[in-house]
Amino acid sequence: MAHLRKCGMTFNERDWVDAGHVKTLYGYDPEGNVIEIQQCMPANGFTLEELKARADAA
């Protein structure tokens, strides 16, 4: 978050939206575009490691 702020992103005062398997936060880039940031919870089936393992198995 600190790095993104240094790059000019701004975030409203809302907390992360927690859907259980993923947490989501919305912010704005320096040009005003809405950016969605997601944090996947472990073993949710969508982490980079899990997706790679599925691709390798296919």
PDB file of C-alpha atoms in Angstrom:
ATOM      1  CA  MET A   1       0.000   0.000   0.000  1.00  0.00           C
ATOM      2  CA  ALA A   2       2.794   2.412   0.838  1.00  0.00           C
ATOM      3  CA  HIS A   3       4.435   1.763  -2.535  1.00  0.00           C
ATOM      4  CA  LEU A   4       1.167   2.302  -4.388  1.00  0.00           C
ATOM      5  CA  ARG A   5       0.592   5.586  -2.555  1.00  0.00           C
ATOM      6  CA  LYS A   6       4.116   6.725  -3.490  1.00  0.00           C
ATOM      7  CA  CYS A   7       3.214   5.952  -7.118  1.00  0.00           C
ATOM      8  CA  GLY A   8       0.253   8.329  -6.860  1.00  0.00           C
ATOM      9  CA  MET A   9      -2.625   6.016  -6.040  1.00  0.00           C
ATOM     10  CA  THR A  10      -5.254   7.244  -3.625  1.00  0.00           C
ATOM     11  CA  PHE A  11      -7.614   5.171  -1.510  1.00  0.00           C
ATOM     12  CA  ASN A  12     -10.815   6.168   0.183  1.00  0.00           C
ATOM     13  CA  GLU A  13     -11.206   5.432   3.869  1.00  0.00           C
ATOM     14  CA  ARG A  14     -13.101   2.186   3.269  1.00  0.00           C
ATOM     15  CA  ASP A  15     -11.668  -1.053   4.576  1.00  0.00           C
ATOM     16  CA  TRP A  16     -11.021  -4.150   2.545  1.00  0.00           C
ATOM     17  CA  VAL A  17     -14.171  -5.972   1.408  1.00  0.00           C
ATOM     18  CA  ASP A  18     -13.771  -9.503   2.759  1.00  0.00           C
ATOM     19  CA  ALA A  19     -15.641 -12.156   0.756  1.00  0.00           C
ATOM     20  CA  GLY A  20     -13.949 -15.005   2.644  1.00  0.00           C
ATOM     21  CA  HIS A  21     -11.811 -16.408  -0.187  1.00  0.00           C
ATOM     22  CA  VAL A  22     -10.594 -12.994  -1.359  1.00  0.00           C
ATOM     23  CA  LYS A  23     -10.217  -9.489   0.064  1.00  0.00           C
ATOM     24  CA  THR A  24     -10.776  -6.538  -2.266  1.00  0.00           C
ATOM     25  CA  LEU A  25      -9.870  -2.851  -2.033  1.00  0.00           C
ATOM     26  CA  TYR A  26     -10.574  -0.101  -4.549  1.00  0.00           C
ATOM     27  CA  GLY A  27      -8.381   2.910  -5.235  1.00  0.00           C
ATOM     28  CA  TYR A  28      -7.645   5.463  -7.934  1.00  0.00           C
ATOM     29  CA  ASP A  29      -4.565   5.842 -10.093  1.00  0.00           C
ATOM     30  CA  PRO A  30      -3.107   9.321 -10.757  1.00  0.00           C
ATOM     31  CA  GLU A  31      -5.367   9.702 -13.813  1.00  0.00           C
ATOM     32  CA  GLY A  32      -8.521   8.898 -11.824  1.00  0.00           C
ATOM     33  CA  ASN A  33      -9.038   5.331 -13.074  1.00  0.00           C
ATOM     34  CA  VAL A  34     -10.561   2.924 -10.552  1.00  0.00           C
ATOM     35  CA  ILE A  35      -8.140   0.124  -9.656  1.00  0.00           C
ATOM     36  CA  GLU A  36      -9.228  -3.063  -7.910  1.00  0.00           C
ATOM     37  CA  ILE A  37      -6.672  -4.762  -5.670  1.00  0.00           C
ATOM     38  CA  GLN A  38      -7.315  -8.328  -4.557  1.00  0.00           C
ATOM     39  CA  GLN A  39      -5.644 -10.491  -1.947  1.00  0.00           C
ATOM     40  CA  CYS A  40      -6.410 -14.206  -2.296  1.00  0.00           C
ATOM     41  CA  MET A  41      -6.662 -16.302   0.838  1.00  0.00           C
ATOM     42  CA  PRO A  42      -4.513 -19.442   0.989  1.00  0.00           C
ATOM     43  CA  ALA A  43      -5.968 -22.617  -0.548  1.00  0.00           C
ATOM     44  CA  ASN A  44      -8.823 -20.794  -2.265  1.00  0.00           C
ATOM     45  CA  GLY A  45      -7.980 -22.381  -5.615  1.00  0.00           C
ATOM     46  CA  PHE A  46      -6.985 -19.104  -7.249  1.00  0.00           C
ATOM     47  CA  THR A  47      -3.527 -18.310  -5.883  1.00  0.00           C
ATOM     48  CA  LEU A  48      -0.765 -18.111  -8.495  1.00  0.00           C
ATOM     49  CA  GLU A  49       0.742 -21.350  -7.210  1.00  0.00           C
ATOM     50  CA  GLU A  50      -2.563 -23.203  -7.412  1.00  0.00           C
ATOM     51  CA  LEU A  51      -3.323 -21.899 -10.885  1.00  0.00           C
ATOM     52  CA  LYS A  52       0.164 -22.893 -12.070  1.00  0.00           C
ATOM     53  CA  ALA A  53      -0.259 -26.370 -10.629  1.00  0.00           C
ATOM     54  CA  ARG A  54      -3.580 -26.770 -12.468  1.00  0.00           C
ATOM     55  CA  ALA A  55      -2.038 -25.528 -15.725  1.00  0.00           C
ATOM     56  CA  ASP A  56       0.926 -27.895 -15.344  1.00  0.00           C
ATOM     57  CA  ALA A  57      -1.440 -30.822 -14.695  1.00  0.00           C
ATOM     58  CA  ALA A  58      -3.516 -30.099 -17.818  1.00  0.00           C
TER      59      ALA A  58
END
